[in-house]
mmCIF file of C-alpha atoms and ligand atoms in Angstrom:
data_model
loop_
_atom_site.group_PDB
_atom_site.id
_atom_site.type_symbol
_atom_site.label_atom_id
_atom_site.label_comp_id
_atom_site.label_asym_id
_atom_site.label_seq_id
_atom_site.Cartn_x
_atom_site.Cartn_y
_atom_site.Cartn_z
ATOM 1 C CA UNK J 8 -14.266 -13.748 12.085
ATOM 2 C CA UNK J 9 -16.393 -16.420 13.750
ATOM 3 C CA UNK J 10 -18.236 -14.928 16.707
ATOM 4 C CA UNK J 11 -21.262 -15.287 18.950
ATOM 5 C CA UNK J 12 -22.436 -16.302 22.375
ATOM 6 C CA UNK J 13 -20.461 -18.963 24.268
ATOM 7 C CA UNK J 14 -21.229 -22.477 23.153
ATOM 8 C CA UNK J 15 -22.707 -21.344 19.812
ATOM 9 C CA UNK J 16 -20.378 -23.651 17.881
ATOM 10 C CA UNK J 17 -17.688 -21.206 16.703
ATOM 11 C CA UNK J 18 -14.783 -23.585 17.371
ATOM 12 C CA UNK J 19 -16.572 -26.484 15.663
ATOM 13 C CA UNK J 20 -17.339 -24.384 12.585
ATOM 14 C CA UNK J 21 -13.942 -22.670 12.298
ATOM 15 C CA UNK J 22 -12.159 -25.996 12.351
ATOM 16 C CA UNK J 23 -14.426 -27.428 9.605
ATOM 17 C CA UNK J 24 -14.049 -24.249 7.523
ATOM 18 C CA UNK J 25 -10.255 -24.367 7.920
ATOM 19 C CA UNK J 26 -10.179 -27.982 6.671
ATOM 20 C CA UNK J 27 -12.464 -27.138 3.765
ATOM 21 C CA UNK J 28 -10.367 -24.146 2.656
ATOM 22 C CA UNK J 29 -7.174 -26.227 2.868
ATOM 23 C CA UNK J 30 -8.796 -28.934 0.742
ATOM 24 C CA UNK J 31 -9.555 -26.209 -1.813
ATOM 25 C CA UNK J 32 -5.828 -25.441 -1.962
ATOM 26 C CA UNK J 33 -6.055 -22.203 0.027
ATOM 27 C CA UNK J 34 -3.398 -21.148 2.535
ATOM 28 C CA UNK J 35 -5.355 -20.742 5.745
ATOM 29 C CA UNK J 36 -4.497 -19.936 9.325
ATOM 30 C CA UNK J 37 -6.957 -20.445 12.212
ATOM 31 C CA UNK J 38 -6.475 -18.195 15.246
ATOM 32 C CA UNK J 39 -8.148 -17.597 18.597
ATOM 33 C CA UNK J 40 -8.674 -14.183 20.175
ATOM 34 C CA UNK J 41 -7.432 -14.146 22.884
ATOM 35 C CA UNK J 42 -5.075 -17.101 22.858
ATOM 36 C CA UNK J 43 -2.953 -17.742 19.791
ATOM 37 C CA UNK J 44 0.104 -15.832 21.043
ATOM 38 C CA UNK J 45 2.098 -16.356 24.241
ATOM 39 C CA UNK J 46 0.827 -13.026 25.602
ATOM 40 C CA UNK J 47 -2.732 -13.899 24.550
ATOM 41 C CA UNK J 48 -2.559 -17.232 26.355
ATOM 42 C CA UNK J 49 -1.294 -15.657 29.570
ATOM 43 C CA UNK J 50 -3.888 -12.887 29.494
ATOM 44 C CA UNK J 51 -6.584 -15.442 28.687
ATOM 45 C CA UNK J 52 -5.681 -17.490 31.773
ATOM 46 C CA UNK J 53 -5.782 -14.373 33.934
ATOM 47 C CA UNK J 54 -9.099 -13.249 32.459
ATOM 48 C CA UNK J 55 -10.908 -16.597 32.473
ATOM 49 C CA UNK J 56 -9.357 -18.685 35.233
ATOM 50 C CA UNK J 57 -7.950 -16.518 38.023
ATOM 51 C CA UNK J 58 -10.879 -15.479 40.200
ATOM 52 C CA UNK J 59 -8.490 -14.385 43.001
ATOM 53 C CA UNK J 60 -7.229 -11.351 41.004
ATOM 54 C CA UNK J 61 -9.622 -8.362 41.058
ATOM 55 C CA UNK J 62 -10.047 -7.037 37.480
ATOM 56 C CA UNK J 63 -12.264 -4.000 36.814
ATOM 57 C CA UNK J 64 -14.401 -3.922 33.657
ATOM 58 C CA UNK J 65 -12.109 -1.238 32.196
ATOM 59 C CA UNK J 66 -9.039 -3.360 32.912
ATOM 60 C CA UNK J 67 -10.790 -6.435 31.479
ATOM 61 C CA UNK J 68 -11.540 -4.580 28.229
ATOM 62 C CA UNK J 69 -7.971 -3.324 27.922
ATOM 63 C CA UNK J 70 -6.570 -6.806 28.588
ATOM 64 C CA UNK J 71 -8.663 -8.226 25.721
ATOM 65 C CA UNK J 72 -7.357 -5.321 23.610
ATOM 66 C CA UNK J 73 -3.745 -6.002 24.602
ATOM 67 C CA UNK J 74 -4.134 -9.647 23.588
ATOM 68 C CA UNK J 75 -5.666 -8.522 20.273
ATOM 69 C CA UNK J 76 -2.900 -6.000 19.612
ATOM 70 C CA UNK J 77 -0.323 -8.761 19.954
ATOM 71 C CA UNK J 78 -2.363 -11.151 17.818
ATOM 72 C CA UNK J 79 -2.687 -8.593 14.999
ATOM 73 C CA UNK J 80 0.966 -7.606 15.082
ATOM 74 C CA UNK J 81 2.507 -11.047 15.604
ATOM 75 C CA UNK J 82 0.244 -13.289 13.525
ATOM 76 C CA UNK J 83 -2.575 -11.649 11.557
ATOM 77 C CA UNK J 84 -0.656 -8.970 9.650
ATOM 78 C CA UNK J 85 2.203 -11.346 8.692
ATOM 79 C CA UNK J 86 -0.350 -13.943 7.530
ATOM 80 C CA UNK J 87 -2.123 -11.375 5.355
ATOM 81 C CA UNK J 88 1.257 -10.266 4.030
ATOM 82 C CA UNK J 89 1.811 -13.919 3.005
ATOM 83 C CA UNK J 90 -1.568 -14.013 1.216
ATOM 84 C CA UNK J 91 -3.020 -16.413 3.765
ATOM 85 C CA UNK J 92 -6.702 -16.461 4.673
ATOM 86 C CA UNK J 93 -7.109 -15.737 8.379
ATOM 87 C CA UNK J 94 -10.012 -17.335 10.251
ATOM 88 C CA UNK J 95 -10.315 -15.918 13.750
ATOM 89 C CA UNK J 96 -12.351 -17.305 16.651
ATOM 90 C CA UNK J 97 -13.770 -14.000 18.058
ATOM 91 C CA UNK J 98 -12.565 -10.448 17.437
ATOM 92 C CA UNK J 99 -13.684 -6.846 18.041
ATOM 93 C CA UNK J 100 -17.437 -7.486 18.022
ATOM 94 C CA UNK J 101 -16.977 -9.686 21.136
ATOM 95 C CA UNK J 102 -15.519 -6.779 23.097
ATOM 96 C CA UNK J 103 -18.300 -4.439 21.968
ATOM 97 C CA UNK J 104 -20.821 -6.987 23.227
ATOM 98 C CA UNK J 105 -19.253 -8.530 26.368
ATOM 99 C CA UNK J 106 -17.552 -5.462 27.834
ATOM 100 C CA UNK J 107 -19.904 -2.938 26.146
ATOM 101 C CA UNK J 108 -23.498 -4.172 26.057
ATOM 102 C CA UNK J 109 -23.195 -6.730 28.862
ATOM 103 C CA UNK J 110 -20.378 -5.055 30.810
ATOM 104 C CA UNK J 111 -21.650 -1.475 30.735
ATOM 105 C CA UNK J 112 -18.722 0.255 28.986
ATOM 106 C CA UNK J 113 -19.245 2.697 26.122
ATOM 107 C CA UNK J 114 -19.073 0.935 22.743
ATOM 108 C CA UNK J 115 -17.577 4.139 21.271
ATOM 109 C CA UNK J 116 -14.721 3.996 23.793
ATOM 110 C CA UNK J 117 -14.209 0.324 22.943
ATOM 111 C CA UNK J 118 -13.967 1.227 19.240
ATOM 112 C CA UNK J 119 -11.342 3.879 20.041
ATOM 113 C CA UNK J 120 -9.210 1.370 21.976
ATOM 114 C CA UNK J 121 -9.768 -1.202 19.251
ATOM 115 C CA UNK J 122 -8.358 1.137 16.606
ATOM 116 C CA UNK J 123 -5.045 1.097 18.477
ATOM 117 C CA UNK J 124 -5.148 -2.669 19.065
ATOM 118 C CA UNK J 125 -5.931 -3.614 15.459
ATOM 119 C CA UNK J 126 -3.974 -0.837 13.723
ATOM 120 C CA UNK J 127 -7.262 -0.142 11.924
ATOM 121 C CA UNK J 128 -7.604 -3.677 10.539
ATOM 122 C CA UNK J 129 -11.194 -4.786 9.865
ATOM 123 C CA UNK J 130 -12.352 -8.294 8.918
ATOM 124 C CA UNK J 131 -13.825 -8.853 5.453
ATOM 125 C CA UNK J 132 -16.607 -10.961 6.956
ATOM 126 C CA UNK J 133 -18.001 -11.674 10.415
ATOM 127 C CA UNK J 134 -20.125 -14.792 10.877
ATOM 128 C CA UNK J 135 -22.374 -14.486 13.906
ATOM 129 C CA UNK J 136 -23.578 -17.799 15.344
ATOM 130 C CA UNK J 137 -26.853 -16.987 17.045
ATOM 131 C CA UNK J 138 -28.235 -19.168 19.822
ATOM 132 C CA UNK J 139 -30.855 -18.499 22.534
ATOM 133 C CA UNK J 140 -29.098 -17.784 25.833
ATOM 134 C CA UNK J 141 -30.702 -20.733 27.666
ATOM 135 C CA UNK J 142 -29.606 -23.209 24.960
ATOM 136 C CA UNK J 143 -26.056 -21.803 25.078
ATOM 137 C CA UNK J 144 -25.960 -22.113 28.864
ATOM 138 C CA UNK J 145 -27.184 -25.738 28.758
ATOM 139 C CA UNK J 146 -24.541 -26.650 26.117
ATOM 140 C CA UNK J 147 -21.803 -25.146 28.266
ATOM 141 C CA UNK J 148 -23.029 -26.828 31.453
ATOM 142 C CA UNK J 149 -23.126 -30.220 29.775
ATOM 143 C CA UNK J 150 -19.638 -29.681 28.361
ATOM 144 C CA UNK J 151 -17.947 -28.273 31.473
ATOM 145 C CA UNK J 152 -20.129 -29.959 34.125
ATOM 146 C CA UNK J 153 -20.417 -27.376 36.909
ATOM 147 C CA UNK J 154 -16.894 -26.026 36.128
ATOM 148 C CA UNK J 155 -17.905 -22.913 34.163
ATOM 149 C CA UNK J 156 -15.080 -20.422 33.641
ATOM 150 C CA UNK J 157 -15.004 -17.028 35.361
ATOM 151 C CA UNK J 158 -16.861 -15.104 32.644
ATOM 152 C CA UNK J 159 -19.290 -17.910 31.865
ATOM 153 C CA UNK J 160 -20.262 -18.089 35.548
ATOM 154 C CA UNK J 161 -21.879 -14.630 35.244
ATOM 155 C CA UNK J 162 -25.107 -16.547 34.567
ATOM 156 C CA UNK J 163 -28.148 -16.668 32.240
ATOM 157 C CA UNK J 164 -29.163 -12.965 32.560
ATOM 158 C CA UNK J 165 -25.683 -11.935 31.440
ATOM 159 C CA UNK J 166 -25.889 -14.395 28.527
ATOM 160 C CA UNK J 167 -29.235 -12.930 27.456
ATOM 161 C CA UNK J 168 -27.659 -9.457 27.334
ATOM 162 C CA UNK J 169 -24.794 -10.905 25.329
ATOM 163 C CA UNK J 170 -27.135 -12.414 22.749
ATOM 164 C CA UNK J 171 -29.154 -9.176 22.430
ATOM 165 C CA UNK J 172 -25.899 -7.218 22.123
ATOM 166 C CA UNK J 173 -24.655 -9.414 19.277
ATOM 167 C CA UNK J 174 -27.939 -9.087 17.366
ATOM 168 C CA UNK J 175 -27.979 -5.310 17.931
ATOM 169 C CA UNK J 176 -24.380 -4.842 16.765
ATOM 170 C CA UNK J 177 -24.867 -7.146 13.760
ATOM 171 C CA UNK J 178 -27.273 -4.586 12.300
ATOM 172 C CA UNK J 179 -24.935 -1.607 12.575
ATOM 173 C CA UNK J 180 -21.468 -3.177 12.407
ATOM 174 C CA UNK J 181 -19.322 -1.320 9.828
ATOM 175 C CA UNK J 182 -18.209 -4.502 8.041
ATOM 176 C CA UNK J 183 -20.484 -7.292 6.842
ATOM 177 C CA UNK J 184 -22.046 -9.498 9.530
ATOM 178 C CA UNK J 185 -23.985 -12.611 8.524
ATOM 179 C CA UNK J 186 -26.196 -14.134 11.209
ATOM 180 C CA UNK J 187 -26.488 -17.929 11.221
ATOM 181 C CA UNK J 188 -29.000 -19.981 13.210
ATOM 182 C CA UNK J 189 -26.715 -21.955 15.549
ATOM 183 C CA UNK J 190 -29.514 -24.285 16.680
ATOM 184 C CA UNK J 191 -29.339 -26.067 13.304
ATOM 185 C CA UNK J 192 -27.238 -29.259 12.777
ATOM 186 C CA UNK J 193 -23.461 -28.789 12.404
ATOM 187 C CA UNK J 194 -23.330 -29.838 8.709
ATOM 188 C CA UNK J 195 -26.174 -27.555 7.711
ATOM 189 C CA UNK J 196 -24.499 -24.566 9.402
ATOM 190 C CA UNK J 197 -21.147 -25.451 7.784
ATOM 191 C CA UNK J 198 -22.745 -25.452 4.319
ATOM 192 C CA UNK J 199 -23.897 -21.865 4.947
ATOM 193 C CA UNK J 200 -20.471 -20.912 6.331
ATOM 194 C CA UNK J 201 -18.860 -22.179 3.131
ATOM 195 C CA UNK J 202 -21.348 -20.250 0.989
ATOM 196 C CA UNK J 203 -20.620 -16.991 2.837
ATOM 197 C CA UNK J 204 -16.851 -17.483 2.743
ATOM 198 C CA UNK J 205 -16.990 -18.406 -0.953
ATOM 199 C CA UNK J 206 -18.973 -15.257 -1.765
ATOM 200 C CA UNK J 207 -16.652 -13.090 0.323
ATOM 201 C CA UNK J 208 -13.531 -14.453 -1.384
ATOM 202 C CA UNK J 209 -15.026 -13.891 -4.794
ATOM 203 C CA UNK J 210 -16.157 -10.363 -3.888
ATOM 204 C CA UNK J 211 -13.089 -9.082 -2.045
ATOM 205 C CA UNK J 212 -10.155 -11.132 -3.211
ATOM 206 C CA UNK J 213 -11.290 -12.249 -6.658
ATOM 207 C CA UNK J 214 -10.691 -15.838 -5.526
ATOM 208 C CA UNK J 215 -13.178 -18.406 -6.832
ATOM 209 C CA UNK J 216 -13.575 -21.700 -4.898
HETATM 210 N N1 Z5A Q 327 -14.513 -12.438 25.591
HETATM 211 C C1 Z5A Q 327 -14.800 -11.166 26.038
HETATM 212 O O1 Z5A Q 327 -15.462 -11.003 27.079
HETATM 213 N N2 Z5A Q 327 -14.328 -10.098 25.341
HETATM 214 C C2 Z5A Q 327 -13.584 -10.229 24.214
HETATM 215 O O2 Z5A Q 327 -13.172 -9.224 23.621
HETATM 216 C C3 Z5A Q 327 -13.292 -11.565 23.750
HETATM 217 C C4 Z5A Q 327 -13.766 -12.639 24.457
HETATM 218 C C5 Z5A Q 327 -12.472 -11.743 22.514
HETATM 219 C C6 Z5A Q 327 -13.894 -16.952 26.093
HETATM 220 O O3 Z5A Q 327 -14.224 -16.990 24.734
HETATM 221 C C7 Z5A Q 327 -14.605 -15.826 26.773
HETATM 222 O O4 Z5A Q 327 -14.002 -14.574 26.438
HETATM 223 C C8 Z5A Q 327 -16.046 -15.707 26.359
HETATM 224 C C9 Z5A Q 327 -16.183 -14.291 25.825
HETATM 225 C C10 Z5A Q 327 -15.002 -13.592 26.374
HETATM 226 N N3 Z5A Q 327 -16.825 -15.947 27.539
HETATM 227 N N4 Z5A Q 327 -17.653 -15.378 28.141
HETATM 228 N N5 Z5A Q 327 -18.473 -15.123 28.931
HETATM 229 P P1 Z5A Q 327 -14.062 -18.340 23.930
HETATM 230 O O5 Z5A Q 327 -14.520 -18.063 22.542
HETATM 231 O O6 Z5A Q 327 -12.707 -18.850 24.098
HETATM 232 O O7 Z5A Q 327 -14.996 -19.345 24.717
HETATM 233 P P2 Z5A Q 327 -16.436 -19.728 24.392
HETATM 234 O O8 Z5A Q 327 -17.256 -18.710 23.712
HETATM 235 O O9 Z5A Q 327 -16.974 -20.250 25.679
HETATM 236 O O10 Z5A Q 327 -16.191 -20.791 23.288
HETATM 237 P P3 Z5A Q 327 -16.482 -22.226 23.373
HETATM 238 O O11 Z5A Q 327 -16.888 -22.633 24.744
HETATM 239 O O12 Z5A Q 327 -15.324 -22.919 22.787
HETATM 240 O O13 Z5A Q 327 -17.788 -22.323 22.476
HETATM 241 P P4 Z5A Q 327 -17.914 -22.331 20.882
HETATM 242 O O14 Z5A Q 327 -16.583 -22.309 20.248
HETATM 243 O O15 Z5A Q 327 -18.869 -21.302 20.479
HETATM 244 O O16 Z5A Q 327 -18.632 -23.724 20.647
HETATM 245 P P5 Z5A Q 327 -18.031 -25.193 20.367
HETATM 246 O O17 Z5A Q 327 -16.902 -25.477 21.336
HETATM 247 O O18 Z5A Q 327 -17.815 -25.393 18.940
HETATM 248 O O19 Z5A Q 327 -19.316 -26.009 20.787
HETATM 249 C C11 Z5A Q 327 -19.815 -25.985 22.118
HETATM 250 C C12 Z5A Q 327 -20.551 -27.313 22.394
HETATM 251 O O20 Z5A Q 327 -21.712 -27.383 21.563
HETATM 252 C C13 Z5A Q 327 -19.707 -28.551 22.050
HETATM 253 O O21 Z5A Q 327 -20.047 -29.542 22.964
HETATM 254 C C14 Z5A Q 327 -20.156 -28.901 20.642
HETATM 255 O O22 Z5A Q 327 -20.005 -30.252 20.338
HETATM 256 C C15 Z5A Q 327 -21.620 -28.508 20.677
HETATM 257 N N6 Z5A Q 327 -22.121 -28.030 19.389
HETATM 258 C C16 Z5A Q 327 -21.464 -27.300 18.448
HETATM 259 N N7 Z5A Q 327 -22.263 -27.053 17.397
HETATM 260 C C17 Z5A Q 327 -23.449 -27.636 17.672
HETATM 261 C C18 Z5A Q 327 -24.696 -27.737 16.958
HETATM 262 N N8 Z5A Q 327 -24.868 -27.158 15.770
HETATM 263 N N9 Z5A Q 327 -25.703 -28.398 17.548
HETATM 264 C C19 Z5A Q 327 -25.535 -28.967 18.774
HETATM 265 N N10 Z5A Q 327 -24.389 -28.934 19.492
HETATM 266 C C20 Z5A Q 327 -23.362 -28.267 18.946
#
């Protein structure tokens, strides 16, 4: 799982890691949570674009979970069954942070809902791309202009809570979380990503690359 505050470089890094794994002869599938399924895409639009539909924090959390449930069932479990390596842009830790730490819901309740959504599936490795909230906000503003999406428009204070939440959860998350300094140049970060993935494959799947 590639996760972290908005604009931290997850998409950039997942794409490079996917290319690298393919070059190493690995079967790899890159997914986005929410988004890689039809249901995920529709829920994503509703969650991020439609500001005319009132959505409570509880409903928001359950919509992310519904998208994840579909993603796990439709794409992740079949990929694992086919011995493919799954790289996922965001997963459970995002919900714990955005709807839990920043959104005010109980992280324990989020875990309970997540058990249903993921059928108990846990990632082997979570890479957390850490970036100060103000740097993340500036990157997003320069990319989107003033057109920030609905969640991103919650502003810098919300982003600061998000960053703190990620760092807090990284220390107690039940599966391995590696924190990477996302202010560093893209290539330097990717070299670390490849080291962590290489070690994880060797450790968990006895695959040496
Ligand atoms: N969300 C949630 O609330 N609950 C949940 O359970 C889940 C998600 C799963 C959409 O997520 C929103 O959903 C998100 C959390 C919420 N928003 N909020 N608030 P998303 O992952 O689809 O969207 P995002 O986080 O905004 O991703 P992004 O905008 O695509 O950012 P990114 O993937 O982390 O970064 P990037 O696109 O690779 O790079 C961003 C820019 O920085 C781009 O211009 C790059 O060229 C540049 N960049 C990348 N790396 C670097 C380095 N190293 N140096 C300098 N510049 C860089």
